[in-house]
Amino acid sequence: MKHRYFLYFLMPLLLLLLACKSGPPEASADISETAERMKELKLTASTTRKVFYKNLPSASGLEHVQGAFYVLGDDSPFLYRLDEMYELVQQYPLFDTTGVVKGRIPKEEKPDLESMARLSYGRDEMLLLLGSGASAARSKGYLVNLSENMQVQELDLSRFYTFLKQVLRLESEGQLNLEGLAMDEVYAYLLQRPLGAGTNTLLRFESSAFKDFILGRGEMPAAALYHFSLPQLGQVRAGFSGACSLDGKLFFTASVEDTPNAIDDGEVHGSFIGTIDLRALPLALDAANPLPVPVVQLNNEDGSAYAGKAESLVVLKGEERTYKVVVVSDDDKGHSELLEVQLAVE
């Protein structure tokens, strides 16, 4: 079985290396041009609105489907629906809520659902919710079928997470820390938030193979790895916390939290929004030389630095080279915030 997992990991890397070596000269030129554009790219962000949710705990995932925003809480048994004005209009139980105290699941028992993305399969529109994988209790996922009256299916992802730990070469329990999920028509993307000196890592899968596996209709999907460098605030480096794919880019949130592991909370120093040009992924293959990517620090409406822990985002197209970004954050006290941000990519 170990050899099988190793092959899943090795094949996409071999294909990428072959593509880089044998591809036409114009392909290499395109990658070089993309790298130069990334170096020159500047992001500016201004927060235009902030909403506080007293009864929506620990927001960790966000998705936008058919005029509604769906919010996930990492210690909540519910999936929450907001309208276009960000008003909380409904909550849906994901599992048995018996024993849940004040709407929150104890840290040692929670599934730690940290990421969510829209998944289309045939005529069905679904939301895929994933646990962080940091412990056995956090190795679950859920499928919520929006086309079938919010029908919920629990997923045992322990085999998939064991595979990911081998791919990432994580040897100790608690090192896997999946914090973001995004999907487009071609690929699915998972973001691994590092501990200590590790790199922020993107795992990419072919979308069709990933969906077939999640739905129990296919084999383990092959994974390709890409490594990125994010800035520091003080002595603490930012780590991936959410993802959204749009216009050939992977937008992400990253937070700066001083914590020794993937389970305990720590002091939060601030958060960023960033973007990865997906054409530049061949430049991010080397873990020893992670690729720097453009980011901008989140601010309050008055321009002061935002001290909250951004956990996820939805990016909506605006005017040329501008986007409306909706960000959710977790205060680690049982509440959540939503920020509406105007993002310019110049």
mmCIF file of C-alpha atoms in Angstrom:
data_model
loop_
_atom_site.group_PDB
_atom_site.id
_atom_site.type_symbol
_atom_site.label_atom_id
_atom_site.label_comp_id
_atom_site.label_asym_id
_atom_site.label_seq_id
_atom_site.Cartn_x
_atom_site.Cartn_y
_atom_site.Cartn_z
ATOM 1 C CA MET A 1 0.000 0.000 0.000
ATOM 2 C CA LYS A 2 2.897 2.377 0.742
ATOM 3 C CA HIS A 3 4.272 1.847 -2.756
ATOM 4 C CA ARG A 4 0.860 2.657 -4.206
ATOM 5 C CA TYR A 5 0.671 5.955 -2.306
ATOM 6 C CA PHE A 6 4.238 6.775 -3.363
ATOM 7 C CA LEU A 7 3.321 6.339 -7.017
ATOM 8 C CA TYR A 8 0.307 8.624 -6.629
ATOM 9 C CA PHE A 9 2.690 11.265 -5.304
ATOM 10 C CA LEU A 10 5.509 10.672 -7.788
ATOM 11 C CA MET A 11 3.611 10.580 -11.096
ATOM 12 C CA PRO A 12 2.353 14.169 -11.206
ATOM 13 C CA LEU A 13 5.804 15.468 -10.280
ATOM 14 C CA LEU A 14 7.407 13.431 -13.074
ATOM 15 C CA LEU A 15 4.854 14.740 -15.545
ATOM 16 C CA LEU A 16 5.525 18.319 -14.467
ATOM 17 C CA LEU A 17 9.293 17.879 -14.727
ATOM 18 C CA LEU A 18 8.969 16.334 -18.177
ATOM 19 C CA ALA A 19 6.738 19.185 -19.266
ATOM 20 C CA CYS A 20 9.305 21.727 -18.081
ATOM 21 C CA LYS A 21 12.189 19.934 -19.840
ATOM 22 C CA SER A 22 10.540 19.008 -23.123
ATOM 23 C CA GLY A 23 7.983 21.799 -23.543
ATOM 24 C CA PRO A 24 8.263 24.287 -26.404
ATOM 25 C CA PRO A 25 10.422 27.416 -25.907
ATOM 26 C CA GLU A 26 7.353 29.644 -25.924
ATOM 27 C CA ALA A 27 5.964 27.755 -22.890
ATOM 28 C CA SER A 28 9.106 28.575 -20.884
ATOM 29 C CA ALA A 29 8.863 32.180 -22.050
ATOM 30 C CA ASP A 30 5.254 32.377 -20.882
ATOM 31 C CA ILE A 31 6.239 31.117 -17.421
ATOM 32 C CA SER A 32 9.076 33.658 -17.231
ATOM 33 C CA GLU A 33 6.715 36.467 -18.205
ATOM 34 C CA THR A 34 4.220 35.297 -15.581
ATOM 35 C CA ALA A 35 6.973 35.318 -12.953
ATOM 36 C CA GLU A 36 7.924 38.880 -13.871
ATOM 37 C CA ARG A 37 4.295 40.014 -13.705
ATOM 38 C CA MET A 38 3.916 38.438 -10.286
ATOM 39 C CA LYS A 39 6.937 40.371 -9.003
ATOM 40 C CA GLU A 40 5.400 43.630 -10.192
ATOM 41 C CA LEU A 41 1.848 42.869 -9.081
ATOM 42 C CA LYS A 42 0.465 45.029 -6.280
ATOM 43 C CA LEU A 43 -2.686 44.446 -4.278
ATOM 44 C CA THR A 44 -4.618 47.144 -2.457
ATOM 45 C CA ALA A 45 -7.573 46.440 -0.187
ATOM 46 C CA SER A 46 -10.081 48.608 1.608
ATOM 47 C CA THR A 47 -12.711 47.310 4.014
ATOM 48 C CA THR A 48 -16.114 48.827 3.228
ATOM 49 C CA ARG A 49 -18.299 46.955 5.702
ATOM 50 C CA LYS A 50 -18.005 44.811 8.832
ATOM 51 C CA VAL A 51 -20.709 42.565 10.351
ATOM 52 C CA PHE A 52 -20.501 40.920 13.791
ATOM 53 C CA TYR A 53 -22.306 37.611 14.502
ATOM 54 C CA LYS A 54 -22.899 36.863 18.153
ATOM 55 C CA ASN A 55 -24.659 33.545 17.491
ATOM 56 C CA LEU A 56 -22.509 32.190 14.678
ATOM 57 C CA PRO A 57 -19.456 30.632 16.316
ATOM 58 C CA SER A 58 -15.951 30.220 14.921
ATOM 59 C CA ALA A 59 -16.449 30.925 11.199
ATOM 60 C CA SER A 60 -13.956 28.844 9.227
ATOM 61 C CA GLY A 61 -15.358 28.372 5.712
ATOM 62 C CA LEU A 62 -17.352 30.428 3.219
ATOM 63 C CA GLU A 63 -18.995 29.735 -0.138
ATOM 64 C CA HIS A 64 -21.415 31.628 -2.399
ATOM 65 C CA VAL A 65 -24.091 29.686 -4.289
ATOM 66 C CA GLN A 66 -27.213 30.967 -6.033
ATOM 67 C CA GLY A 67 -27.474 34.264 -4.185
ATOM 68 C CA ALA A 68 -26.658 32.880 -0.726
ATOM 69 C CA PHE A 69 -23.511 32.810 1.401
ATOM 70 C CA TYR A 70 -22.931 29.585 3.335
ATOM 71 C CA VAL A 71 -20.754 29.787 6.450
ATOM 72 C CA LEU A 72 -19.068 26.952 8.279
ATOM 73 C CA GLY A 73 -17.942 27.036 11.918
ATOM 74 C CA ASP A 74 -15.041 24.845 13.011
ATOM 75 C CA ASP A 75 -16.662 23.985 16.364
ATOM 76 C CA SER A 76 -20.311 24.309 15.332
ATOM 77 C CA PRO A 77 -22.697 21.467 14.384
ATOM 78 C CA PHE A 78 -24.509 23.763 11.948
ATOM 79 C CA LEU A 79 -24.094 25.134 8.446
ATOM 80 C CA TYR A 80 -25.309 28.740 8.281
ATOM 81 C CA ARG A 81 -26.945 30.571 5.368
ATOM 82 C CA LEU A 82 -26.697 34.327 4.886
ATOM 83 C CA ASP A 83 -28.601 36.369 2.321
ATOM 84 C CA GLU A 84 -26.948 38.854 -0.060
ATOM 85 C CA MET A 85 -27.102 41.519 2.662
ATOM 86 C CA TYR A 86 -25.173 39.194 5.017
ATOM 87 C CA GLU A 87 -28.185 38.636 7.275
ATOM 88 C CA LEU A 88 -28.281 35.235 8.989
ATOM 89 C CA VAL A 89 -31.472 33.587 7.717
ATOM 90 C CA GLN A 90 -31.139 29.846 8.391
ATOM 91 C CA GLN A 91 -29.014 27.166 10.001
ATOM 92 C CA TYR A 92 -28.887 23.483 9.082
ATOM 93 C CA PRO A 93 -27.681 20.682 11.383
ATOM 94 C CA LEU A 94 -24.801 18.650 9.989
ATOM 95 C CA PHE A 95 -25.010 15.909 12.602
ATOM 96 C CA ASP A 96 -26.584 15.089 15.960
ATOM 97 C CA THR A 97 -26.424 18.152 18.196
ATOM 98 C CA THR A 98 -27.132 16.277 21.440
ATOM 99 C CA GLY A 99 -24.575 17.277 24.051
ATOM 100 C CA VAL A 100 -23.479 20.430 22.257
ATOM 101 C CA VAL A 101 -23.079 23.172 24.864
ATOM 102 C CA LYS A 102 -24.008 26.754 23.920
ATOM 103 C CA GLY A 103 -23.787 25.870 20.242
ATOM 104 C CA ARG A 104 -20.104 24.847 20.383
ATOM 105 C CA ILE A 105 -18.431 21.445 20.321
ATOM 106 C CA PRO A 106 -15.560 20.868 22.801
ATOM 107 C CA LYS A 107 -12.123 21.253 21.225
ATOM 108 C CA GLU A 108 -11.109 17.625 21.751
ATOM 109 C CA GLU A 109 -14.282 16.341 20.055
ATOM 110 C CA LYS A 110 -14.925 18.793 17.234
ATOM 111 C CA PRO A 111 -14.460 17.692 13.590
ATOM 112 C CA ASP A 112 -12.668 21.006 12.969
ATOM 113 C CA LEU A 113 -14.332 21.693 9.628
ATOM 114 C CA GLU A 114 -11.978 24.275 8.150
ATOM 115 C CA SER A 115 -12.753 24.446 4.438
ATOM 116 C CA MET A 116 -15.688 24.326 2.065
ATOM 117 C CA ALA A 117 -16.227 24.492 -1.693
ATOM 118 C CA ARG A 118 -19.021 24.121 -4.200
ATOM 119 C CA LEU A 119 -19.071 20.749 -5.941
ATOM 120 C CA SER A 120 -21.176 20.054 -9.035
ATOM 121 C CA TYR A 121 -21.820 16.431 -10.004
ATOM 122 C CA GLY A 122 -24.353 15.652 -12.724
ATOM 123 C CA ARG A 123 -27.452 17.674 -11.890
ATOM 124 C CA ASP A 124 -26.588 17.993 -8.224
ATOM 125 C CA GLU A 125 -25.129 21.091 -6.594
ATOM 126 C CA MET A 126 -23.350 20.244 -3.350
ATOM 127 C CA LEU A 127 -21.096 21.749 -0.739
ATOM 128 C CA LEU A 128 -18.054 19.746 0.312
ATOM 129 C CA LEU A 129 -16.926 20.408 3.904
ATOM 130 C CA LEU A 130 -13.539 19.114 5.046
ATOM 131 C CA GLY A 131 -11.960 18.648 8.463
ATOM 132 C CA SER A 132 -8.404 19.831 9.037
ATOM 133 C CA GLY A 133 -7.025 16.301 9.491
ATOM 134 C CA ALA A 134 -5.050 17.345 12.580
ATOM 135 C CA SER A 135 -6.382 14.389 14.623
ATOM 136 C CA ALA A 136 -8.568 11.305 14.198
ATOM 137 C CA ALA A 137 -11.654 13.302 15.199
ATOM 138 C CA ARG A 138 -10.754 15.869 12.518
ATOM 139 C CA SER A 139 -10.501 13.387 9.657
ATOM 140 C CA LYS A 140 -14.131 13.652 8.586
ATOM 141 C CA GLY A 141 -15.931 15.530 5.870
ATOM 142 C CA TYR A 142 -19.526 16.199 4.892
ATOM 143 C CA LEU A 143 -21.396 16.541 1.624
ATOM 144 C CA VAL A 144 -24.436 18.821 1.748
ATOM 145 C CA ASN A 145 -26.677 18.355 -1.301
ATOM 146 C CA LEU A 146 -28.268 21.715 -2.086
ATOM 147 C CA SER A 147 -30.376 20.055 -4.801
ATOM 148 C CA GLU A 148 -31.850 17.535 -2.364
ATOM 149 C CA ASN A 149 -33.183 19.722 0.466
ATOM 150 C CA MET A 150 -29.810 20.041 2.223
ATOM 151 C CA GLN A 151 -29.364 16.289 2.596
ATOM 152 C CA VAL A 152 -26.140 15.587 4.538
ATOM 153 C CA GLN A 153 -23.719 12.698 4.006
ATOM 154 C CA GLU A 154 -20.824 12.084 6.409
ATOM 155 C CA LEU A 155 -17.486 11.100 4.844
ATOM 156 C CA ASP A 156 -14.712 9.073 6.464
ATOM 157 C CA LEU A 157 -11.570 10.697 5.055
ATOM 158 C CA SER A 158 -9.007 8.896 7.211
ATOM 159 C CA ARG A 159 -7.537 6.969 4.253
ATOM 160 C CA PHE A 160 -7.321 10.138 2.154
ATOM 161 C CA TYR A 161 -5.648 12.052 4.984
ATOM 162 C CA THR A 162 -3.153 9.232 5.552
ATOM 163 C CA PHE A 163 -2.278 9.536 1.865
ATOM 164 C CA LEU A 164 -1.865 13.320 2.163
ATOM 165 C CA LYS A 165 0.437 12.970 5.167
ATOM 166 C CA GLN A 166 2.642 10.620 3.167
ATOM 167 C CA VAL A 167 2.627 12.949 0.170
ATOM 168 C CA LEU A 168 3.575 15.892 2.418
ATOM 169 C CA ARG A 169 6.108 13.764 4.328
ATOM 170 C CA LEU A 170 4.516 14.543 7.669
ATOM 171 C CA GLU A 171 5.722 12.072 10.268
ATOM 172 C CA SER A 172 4.021 13.258 13.465
ATOM 173 C CA GLU A 173 0.342 13.278 14.379
ATOM 174 C CA GLY A 174 -1.112 16.774 14.284
ATOM 175 C CA GLN A 175 1.064 18.120 11.458
ATOM 176 C CA LEU A 176 -1.616 17.849 8.806
ATOM 177 C CA ASN A 177 -3.567 21.111 8.892
ATOM 178 C CA LEU A 178 -5.811 21.589 5.844
ATOM 179 C CA GLU A 179 -7.255 25.096 5.880
ATOM 180 C CA GLY A 180 -8.550 25.887 2.405
ATOM 181 C CA LEU A 181 -10.394 24.207 -0.466
ATOM 182 C CA ALA A 182 -11.252 25.569 -3.908
ATOM 183 C CA MET A 183 -12.402 23.947 -7.137
ATOM 184 C CA ASP A 184 -12.682 24.950 -10.763
ATOM 185 C CA GLU A 185 -13.629 22.968 -13.860
ATOM 186 C CA VAL A 186 -10.153 21.453 -14.215
ATOM 187 C CA TYR A 187 -8.592 21.180 -10.765
ATOM 188 C CA ALA A 188 -9.301 20.958 -7.045
ATOM 189 C CA TYR A 189 -6.944 22.783 -4.674
ATOM 190 C CA LEU A 190 -6.207 22.091 -0.997
ATOM 191 C CA LEU A 191 -4.127 24.428 1.167
ATOM 192 C CA GLN A 192 -1.883 23.041 3.895
ATOM 193 C CA ARG A 193 -1.039 25.518 6.671
ATOM 194 C CA PRO A 194 2.444 24.803 8.046
ATOM 195 C CA LEU A 195 3.697 24.455 11.582
ATOM 196 C CA GLY A 196 7.038 25.897 12.584
ATOM 197 C CA ALA A 197 9.472 26.252 9.695
ATOM 198 C CA GLY A 198 7.386 24.360 7.126
ATOM 199 C CA THR A 199 6.173 25.976 3.900
ATOM 200 C CA ASN A 200 2.658 26.920 2.930
ATOM 201 C CA THR A 201 1.744 24.197 0.468
ATOM 202 C CA LEU A 202 -0.846 23.844 -2.290
ATOM 203 C CA LEU A 203 -2.008 20.340 -3.204
ATOM 204 C CA ARG A 204 -3.585 20.113 -6.659
ATOM 205 C CA PHE A 205 -5.772 17.293 -7.992
ATOM 206 C CA GLU A 206 -7.605 16.759 -11.262
ATOM 207 C CA SER A 207 -11.120 17.869 -10.471
ATOM 208 C CA SER A 208 -12.916 14.893 -12.006
ATOM 209 C CA ALA A 209 -10.701 12.345 -10.216
ATOM 210 C CA PHE A 210 -11.023 14.233 -6.928
ATOM 211 C CA LYS A 211 -14.830 14.341 -7.141
ATOM 212 C CA ASP A 212 -15.064 10.673 -8.130
ATOM 213 C CA PHE A 213 -12.984 9.696 -5.109
ATOM 214 C CA ILE A 214 -14.915 11.894 -2.668
ATOM 215 C CA LEU A 215 -18.192 10.411 -3.926
ATOM 216 C CA GLY A 216 -16.871 6.852 -3.567
ATOM 217 C CA ARG A 217 -16.753 6.213 -7.310
ATOM 218 C CA GLY A 218 -13.039 6.335 -8.024
ATOM 219 C CA GLU A 219 -9.527 5.616 -6.819
ATOM 220 C CA MET A 220 -7.253 7.862 -4.785
ATOM 221 C CA PRO A 221 -6.517 10.973 -6.898
ATOM 222 C CA ALA A 222 -2.929 11.871 -7.743
ATOM 223 C CA ALA A 223 -1.590 14.982 -5.988
ATOM 224 C CA ALA A 224 0.935 17.588 -7.142
ATOM 225 C CA LEU A 225 2.630 19.865 -4.589
ATOM 226 C CA TYR A 226 3.564 23.551 -4.813
ATOM 227 C CA HIS A 227 5.264 25.672 -2.153
ATOM 228 C CA PHE A 228 4.831 29.357 -1.322
ATOM 229 C CA SER A 229 6.448 31.992 0.854
ATOM 230 C CA LEU A 230 4.225 34.400 2.822
ATOM 231 C CA PRO A 231 5.251 37.435 4.902
ATOM 232 C CA GLN A 232 5.679 37.767 8.659
ATOM 233 C CA LEU A 233 4.172 40.074 11.233
ATOM 234 C CA GLY A 234 6.662 40.370 14.034
ATOM 235 C CA GLN A 235 8.322 36.988 14.438
ATOM 236 C CA VAL A 236 5.337 34.961 13.191
ATOM 237 C CA ARG A 237 4.881 33.922 9.574
ATOM 238 C CA ALA A 238 1.463 33.991 7.914
ATOM 239 C CA GLY A 239 -0.236 30.685 7.135
ATOM 240 C CA PHE A 240 -2.896 29.771 4.585
ATOM 241 C CA SER A 241 -6.441 29.852 5.998
ATOM 242 C CA GLY A 242 -8.900 29.898 3.045
ATOM 243 C CA ALA A 243 -9.116 29.672 -0.765
ATOM 244 C CA CYS A 244 -11.231 30.750 -3.729
ATOM 245 C CA SER A 245 -10.568 30.152 -7.440
ATOM 246 C CA LEU A 246 -11.494 32.776 -10.054
ATOM 247 C CA ASP A 247 -10.115 34.126 -13.352
ATOM 248 C CA GLY A 248 -7.146 31.753 -13.455
ATOM 249 C CA LYS A 249 -6.067 32.822 -9.982
ATOM 250 C CA LEU A 250 -6.237 31.226 -6.572
ATOM 251 C CA PHE A 251 -7.167 33.914 -4.059
ATOM 252 C CA PHE A 252 -6.432 33.086 -0.435
ATOM 253 C CA THR A 253 -6.641 34.357 3.100
ATOM 254 C CA ALA A 254 -3.683 33.950 5.422
ATOM 255 C CA SER A 255 -3.601 34.670 9.133
ATOM 256 C CA VAL A 256 -0.745 35.254 11.557
ATOM 257 C CA GLU A 257 -1.333 33.262 14.740
ATOM 258 C CA ASP A 258 1.334 32.464 17.310
ATOM 259 C CA THR A 259 0.479 28.858 18.167
ATOM 260 C CA PRO A 260 2.742 25.814 18.667
ATOM 261 C CA ASN A 261 0.432 23.298 16.981
ATOM 262 C CA ALA A 262 -2.612 22.792 14.750
ATOM 263 C CA ILE A 263 -5.039 22.400 17.664
ATOM 264 C CA ASP A 264 -4.461 25.127 20.252
ATOM 265 C CA ASP A 265 -5.384 28.766 19.665
ATOM 266 C CA GLY A 266 -2.779 31.493 19.978
ATOM 267 C CA GLU A 267 -2.316 35.252 19.818
ATOM 268 C CA VAL A 268 -3.444 36.655 16.450
ATOM 269 C CA HIS A 269 -1.340 39.457 14.930
ATOM 270 C CA GLY A 270 -3.349 40.114 11.756
ATOM 271 C CA SER A 271 -4.390 38.684 8.399
ATOM 272 C CA PHE A 272 -3.727 38.982 4.655
ATOM 273 C CA ILE A 273 -5.454 38.493 1.321
ATOM 274 C CA GLY A 274 -3.241 37.186 -1.474
ATOM 275 C CA THR A 275 -3.353 35.726 -4.964
ATOM 276 C CA ILE A 276 -1.511 32.989 -6.829
ATOM 277 C CA ASP A 277 -1.369 33.112 -10.632
ATOM 278 C CA LEU A 278 -2.037 29.466 -11.450
ATOM 279 C CA ARG A 279 0.126 29.704 -14.586
ATOM 280 C CA ALA A 280 3.127 30.178 -12.293
ATOM 281 C CA LEU A 281 2.780 26.860 -10.458
ATOM 282 C CA PRO A 282 5.787 25.269 -12.238
ATOM 283 C CA LEU A 283 7.901 27.879 -10.405
ATOM 284 C CA ALA A 284 6.736 26.601 -7.010
ATOM 285 C CA LEU A 285 7.880 22.976 -7.133
ATOM 286 C CA ASP A 286 10.925 23.361 -4.859
ATOM 287 C CA ALA A 287 10.113 23.266 -1.129
ATOM 288 C CA ALA A 288 13.573 24.673 -0.388
ATOM 289 C CA ASN A 289 12.788 27.751 -2.506
ATOM 290 C CA PRO A 290 9.097 28.543 -1.985
ATOM 291 C CA LEU A 291 7.605 31.032 -4.426
ATOM 292 C CA PRO A 292 6.803 34.504 -2.994
ATOM 293 C CA VAL A 293 3.295 35.687 -3.904
ATOM 294 C CA PRO A 294 1.635 39.116 -3.647
ATOM 295 C CA VAL A 295 -0.424 39.826 -0.524
ATOM 296 C CA VAL A 296 -2.041 42.789 1.185
ATOM 297 C CA GLN A 297 -2.782 43.124 4.894
ATOM 298 C CA LEU A 298 -6.423 43.406 5.907
ATOM 299 C CA ASN A 299 -7.463 46.711 7.463
ATOM 300 C CA ASN A 300 -10.452 48.063 9.348
ATOM 301 C CA GLU A 301 -12.786 50.616 7.778
ATOM 302 C CA ASP A 302 -10.747 53.449 9.335
ATOM 303 C CA GLY A 303 -7.534 52.133 7.758
ATOM 304 C CA SER A 304 -6.027 50.669 10.933
ATOM 305 C CA ALA A 305 -4.682 47.116 10.817
ATOM 306 C CA TYR A 306 -7.317 44.423 11.278
ATOM 307 C CA ALA A 307 -6.344 42.228 14.225
ATOM 308 C CA GLY A 308 -8.801 39.390 13.523
ATOM 309 C CA LYS A 309 -8.097 35.901 12.234
ATOM 310 C CA ALA A 310 -9.336 35.702 8.630
ATOM 311 C CA GLU A 311 -10.451 32.142 7.915
ATOM 312 C CA SER A 312 -11.992 32.065 4.433
ATOM 313 C CA LEU A 313 -13.129 34.179 1.503
ATOM 314 C CA VAL A 314 -15.386 34.453 -1.519
ATOM 315 C CA VAL A 315 -14.218 36.563 -4.460
ATOM 316 C CA LEU A 316 -16.778 38.174 -6.787
ATOM 317 C CA LYS A 317 -15.896 39.965 -10.026
ATOM 318 C CA GLY A 318 -16.126 43.743 -10.018
ATOM 319 C CA GLU A 319 -14.930 46.265 -12.551
ATOM 320 C CA GLU A 320 -11.731 45.672 -14.490
ATOM 321 C CA ARG A 321 -8.952 44.379 -12.205
ATOM 322 C CA THR A 322 -11.082 44.922 -9.113
ATOM 323 C CA TYR A 323 -12.971 42.408 -7.012
ATOM 324 C CA LYS A 324 -15.458 42.384 -4.182
ATOM 325 C CA VAL A 325 -14.102 40.038 -1.543
ATOM 326 C CA VAL A 326 -16.152 38.717 1.348
ATOM 327 C CA VAL A 327 -14.042 37.456 4.265
ATOM 328 C CA VAL A 328 -15.122 35.624 7.435
ATOM 329 C CA SER A 329 -13.072 35.555 10.620
ATOM 330 C CA ASP A 330 -13.065 33.714 13.944
ATOM 331 C CA ASP A 331 -12.427 35.470 17.276
ATOM 332 C CA ASP A 332 -11.847 32.173 19.195
ATOM 333 C CA LYS A 333 -14.511 33.299 21.695
ATOM 334 C CA GLY A 334 -17.608 31.827 20.060
ATOM 335 C CA HIS A 335 -18.343 34.705 17.675
ATOM 336 C CA SER A 336 -17.573 35.586 14.059
ATOM 337 C CA GLU A 337 -17.111 38.608 11.825
ATOM 338 C CA LEU A 338 -17.661 39.232 8.131
ATOM 339 C CA LEU A 339 -15.699 41.849 6.184
ATOM 340 C CA GLU A 340 -16.629 43.195 2.779
ATOM 341 C CA VAL A 341 -13.433 44.258 1.027
ATOM 342 C CA GLN A 342 -12.716 46.017 -2.244
ATOM 343 C CA LEU A 343 -9.584 44.455 -3.738
ATOM 344 C CA ALA A 344 -7.618 46.023 -6.587
ATOM 345 C CA VAL A 345 -5.048 43.978 -8.522
ATOM 346 C CA GLU A 346 -2.624 46.336 -10.311
#
